[in-house]
Coordinates of C-alpha atoms and ligand atoms in Angstrom, one line a residue:
M1 CA -16.1 -7.0 0.2
S2 CA -17.9 -6.6 -3.2
A3 CA -21.4 -5.8 -3.6
T4 CA -23.7 -8.7 -5.0
I5 CA -26.3 -7.5 -7.7
L6 CA -29.2 -9.9 -8.8
L7 CA -30.4 -9.0 -12.4
A8 CA -33.7 -10.7 -13.4
E9 CA -34.0 -10.0 -17.3
D10 CA -35.3 -12.4 -19.8
E11 CA -33.6 -11.0 -23.0
A12 CA -30.5 -12.8 -23.3
A13 CA -28.5 -10.6 -24.8
I14 CA -29.2 -7.4 -22.3
A15 CA -28.4 -9.9 -19.7
E16 CA -25.1 -10.7 -20.8
T17 CA -24.1 -7.0 -21.5
V18 CA -25.3 -5.9 -17.8
L19 CA -23.7 -8.9 -16.1
Y20 CA -20.2 -8.2 -18.0
A21 CA -20.4 -4.4 -17.3
L22 CA -21.0 -5.2 -13.3
R23 CA -18.5 -7.9 -13.3
A24 CA -15.8 -6.0 -14.9
D25 CA -16.5 -3.0 -12.6
G26 CA -15.7 -5.4 -9.7
F27 CA -19.4 -6.5 -8.7
A28 CA -20.3 -10.1 -7.9
A29 CA -23.7 -10.6 -10.4
E30 CA -26.1 -13.1 -10.5
H31 CA -28.9 -13.7 -12.8
V32 CA -32.5 -14.9 -13.3
L33 CA -34.9 -15.4 -16.3
L34 CA -38.4 -14.8 -14.1
G35 CA -39.8 -12.7 -11.9
G36 CA -40.9 -15.7 -9.5
Q37 CA -37.3 -16.4 -8.9
V38 CA -36.5 -13.0 -7.4
L39 CA -38.0 -13.4 -4.0
P40 CA -36.6 -17.2 -3.2
R41 CA -33.2 -15.9 -4.3
L42 CA -33.5 -12.9 -2.1
A43 CA -34.8 -15.0 0.9
R44 CA -31.7 -16.8 0.6
G45 CA -29.5 -13.6 1.6
G46 CA -26.3 -11.7 0.5
I47 CA -27.9 -9.5 -2.4
D48 CA -27.1 -5.9 -2.1
L49 CA -29.3 -4.6 -4.9
V50 CA -31.8 -5.8 -7.5
I51 CA -31.6 -4.5 -11.0
L52 CA -35.5 -5.6 -12.4
D53 CA -36.8 -5.9 -15.9
V54 CA -40.2 -4.8 -16.1
G55 CA -41.4 -7.0 -18.7
L56 CA -40.6 -10.5 -17.6
P57 CA -42.0 -13.2 -19.1
D58 CA -44.2 -14.7 -16.0
C59 CA -44.9 -11.5 -14.2
S60 CA -44.2 -7.6 -14.4
G61 CA -41.4 -6.2 -12.2
F62 CA -43.5 -3.8 -10.8
D63 CA -45.5 -6.9 -9.2
V64 CA -42.1 -8.4 -8.0
C65 CA -41.1 -4.8 -6.6
R66 CA -44.2 -4.6 -4.6
A67 CA -43.9 -8.0 -3.4
L68 CA -40.5 -7.5 -2.4
R69 CA -41.2 -4.6 -0.6
E70 CA -43.0 -6.5 1.9
T71 CA -40.1 -7.7 3.5
S72 CA -36.5 -6.2 2.1
A73 CA -35.0 -2.7 2.0
V74 CA -32.9 -3.7 -0.7
P75 CA -32.7 -1.0 -3.2
V76 CA -34.4 -1.7 -6.7
I77 CA -33.2 -0.3 -10.1
F78 CA -35.9 -1.0 -13.0
L79 CA -34.7 -1.7 -16.7
T80 CA -37.5 -0.7 -18.8
A81 CA -38.2 -0.7 -22.7
R82 CA -41.1 1.7 -22.9
S83 CA -41.9 5.3 -22.0
D84 CA -45.6 4.5 -20.6
E85 CA -43.4 2.2 -18.5
I86 CA -41.6 5.1 -17.0
D87 CA -44.4 6.9 -16.0
R88 CA -45.6 3.7 -14.2
V89 CA -42.4 3.4 -12.0
L90 CA -42.5 7.3 -11.3
G91 CA -46.3 7.4 -10.9
L92 CA -46.9 4.5 -8.7
E93 CA -45.1 4.7 -5.4
L94 CA -43.5 1.1 -5.6
G95 CA -40.9 1.7 -3.8
A96 CA -38.2 1.3 -6.6
D97 CA -35.2 3.7 -6.1
D98 CA -34.2 4.5 -9.8
Y99 CA -34.8 3.2 -13.4
I100 CA -33.0 3.0 -16.6
A101 CA -34.6 3.4 -19.9
K102 CA -33.5 0.6 -22.6
P103 CA -31.6 1.1 -24.6
F104 CA -28.7 2.3 -22.1
S105 CA -24.8 2.3 -21.9
P106 CA -23.6 -0.4 -19.8
R107 CA -21.1 2.4 -17.8
E108 CA -24.1 4.5 -17.2
L109 CA -26.2 1.6 -15.4
V110 CA -23.1 0.5 -13.3
A111 CA -22.5 4.4 -12.4
R112 CA -26.2 4.2 -11.2
V113 CA -25.6 0.9 -9.5
R114 CA -22.6 2.4 -7.5
A115 CA -24.5 5.7 -6.3
R116 CA -27.6 3.8 -5.3
L117 CA -25.4 1.4 -3.3
R118 CA -23.5 4.3 -1.8
R119 CA -26.5 6.4 -0.8
H120 CA -28.2 3.0 0.8
D121 CA -25.0 2.4 3.0
A122 CA -25.0 5.7 4.2
G123 CA -28.6 6.0 5.0
Q124 CA -29.0 2.7 6.8
P125 CA -28.9 2.5 10.7
R126 CA -26.4 -0.7 11.3
Q127 CA -27.7 -2.7 14.2
R128 CA -24.5 -3.2 16.6
G129 CA -26.5 -5.6 19.3
C130 CA -27.8 -3.4 21.6
F131 CA -26.5 -0.5 19.8
E132 CA -28.1 1.2 16.4
V133 CA -25.4 3.5 14.8
D134 CA -27.0 5.9 12.2
A135 CA -23.4 6.9 10.7
A136 CA -25.1 9.5 8.6
A137 CA -26.6 11.3 11.4
H138 CA -23.9 11.0 13.6
R139 CA -26.0 9.5 16.2
V140 CA -26.3 6.5 18.2
R141 CA -29.5 4.7 19.7
F142 CA -29.0 2.9 23.0
A143 CA -31.7 1.2 25.1
G144 CA -34.6 2.6 22.7
Q145 CA -33.3 6.4 22.8
W146 CA -30.7 8.4 21.1
L147 CA -28.0 9.4 23.0
D148 CA -27.2 12.8 23.6
L149 CA -23.4 12.9 23.4
T150 CA -20.5 15.8 22.5
R151 CA -18.6 15.3 19.5
Y152 CA -15.8 13.4 21.0
E153 CA -18.0 10.8 23.3
H154 CA -19.9 10.3 20.1
A155 CA -16.6 9.5 18.0
L156 CA -15.1 7.4 21.1
L157 CA -18.5 5.5 21.1
A158 CA -18.3 5.0 17.1
E159 CA -14.9 3.9 17.0
L160 CA -15.6 1.2 20.1
L161 CA -18.4 0.1 18.2
H162 CA -16.6 -0.5 15.1
R163 CA -15.5 -3.8 16.3
P164 CA -17.2 -5.0 19.5
G165 CA -15.2 -7.1 21.5
A166 CA -11.6 -5.7 20.5
I167 CA -9.5 -4.1 22.6
L168 CA -8.5 -0.7 22.1
S169 CA -5.4 0.8 23.7
R170 CA -5.6 4.6 24.8
A171 CA -3.1 5.5 22.4
Q172 CA -4.9 4.1 19.4
L173 CA -8.0 5.8 20.6
L174 CA -6.2 9.2 21.0
D175 CA -4.6 8.4 17.4
R176 CA -8.2 7.4 16.3
V177 CA -10.5 9.9 18.1
W178 CA -8.6 12.9 19.1
A179 CA -6.4 13.3 16.1
D180 CA -7.0 17.0 15.4
A181 CA -7.2 17.9 19.2
L182 CA -4.0 19.8 20.5
E183 CA -3.7 18.9 24.4
T184 CA -4.4 15.5 25.1
G185 CA -3.1 12.7 27.0
E186 CA -4.2 9.3 27.9
R187 CA -6.2 10.9 30.7
T188 CA -8.0 12.7 28.2
V189 CA -9.4 8.7 27.0
D190 CA -10.3 8.1 30.6
T191 CA -12.7 11.3 31.1
H192 CA -14.3 10.7 28.2
V193 CA -14.9 7.2 28.8
K194 CA -16.3 7.9 32.5
T195 CA -18.9 10.6 31.1
L196 CA -20.0 8.3 28.0
R197 CA -20.5 5.4 30.6
A198 CA -22.8 7.6 33.2
K199 CA -24.7 8.6 29.8
L200 CA -25.2 5.0 29.0
R201 CA -26.0 4.1 32.5
Q202 CA -28.9 6.8 32.9
L203 CA -30.5 5.0 29.9
D204 CA -29.9 1.5 31.0
P205 CA -28.1 1.2 34.6
A206 CA -28.1 -2.8 34.3
R207 CA -25.8 -2.6 31.2
D208 CA -22.5 -1.0 31.4
P209 CA -21.3 -2.3 27.9
I210 CA -17.9 -0.5 28.0
R211 CA -15.4 -2.9 29.5
T212 CA -11.8 -1.6 31.3
H213 CA -8.8 -4.1 30.3
R214 CA -6.3 -3.1 32.9
G215 CA -2.8 -2.1 31.4
L216 CA -4.6 -2.8 28.0
G217 CA -7.4 -0.4 27.1
Y218 CA -11.2 -0.3 26.7
S219 CA -13.6 -2.7 24.5
I220 CA -17.5 -2.6 24.2
D221 CA -19.9 -5.6 24.8
V222 CA -23.1 -5.0 22.9
D223 CA -24.4 -8.2 23.6
Ligands
CA1 CA1 -37.9 -8.2 -20.8

């Protein structure tokens, strides 16, 4: 699924250039003219990154950024026209992730957007029901605590959490989790499921989220 970018910019020519460059690169892009339109649009959801002109007609992009940071961690890139604005972007702790000075090349802007989204995704722990998956740090939190897992236990859990509720056969799990291991068999899967279950039980004895489906395989229940 392509990311959706919200652009707040009052100069038509710049807006057109940015929107064209984003769409040409496969992004969905939406445009507002006023700072006051940014928060209401964000509240409706579905925005993955905001490009914010500093000099907007109704308020400054700085004010918008400060206000949106109270409720949102969405990446923000400022568009600035003057060097004193750049100083403010850098000097104030506004919670902006990047800035681009006008005039800029649309290609550079798109590259920055892409880089910013990648970093955001990698750094962002994902909630999966009662689990929290921190892919960047290779760790998973369960019942409020980070699990202490071996490499294969972690890979097994991550694979199951990739699609909660979906049944994965032992052969599929062997293929995906133990692809680089030399000596494995279906017992390998069962053994690791057993130790993983024991570690989960230690943190929350009541839940037991891994389901065994006789003759089919395993799934995980995150609710
Ligand atoms: Ca402007």
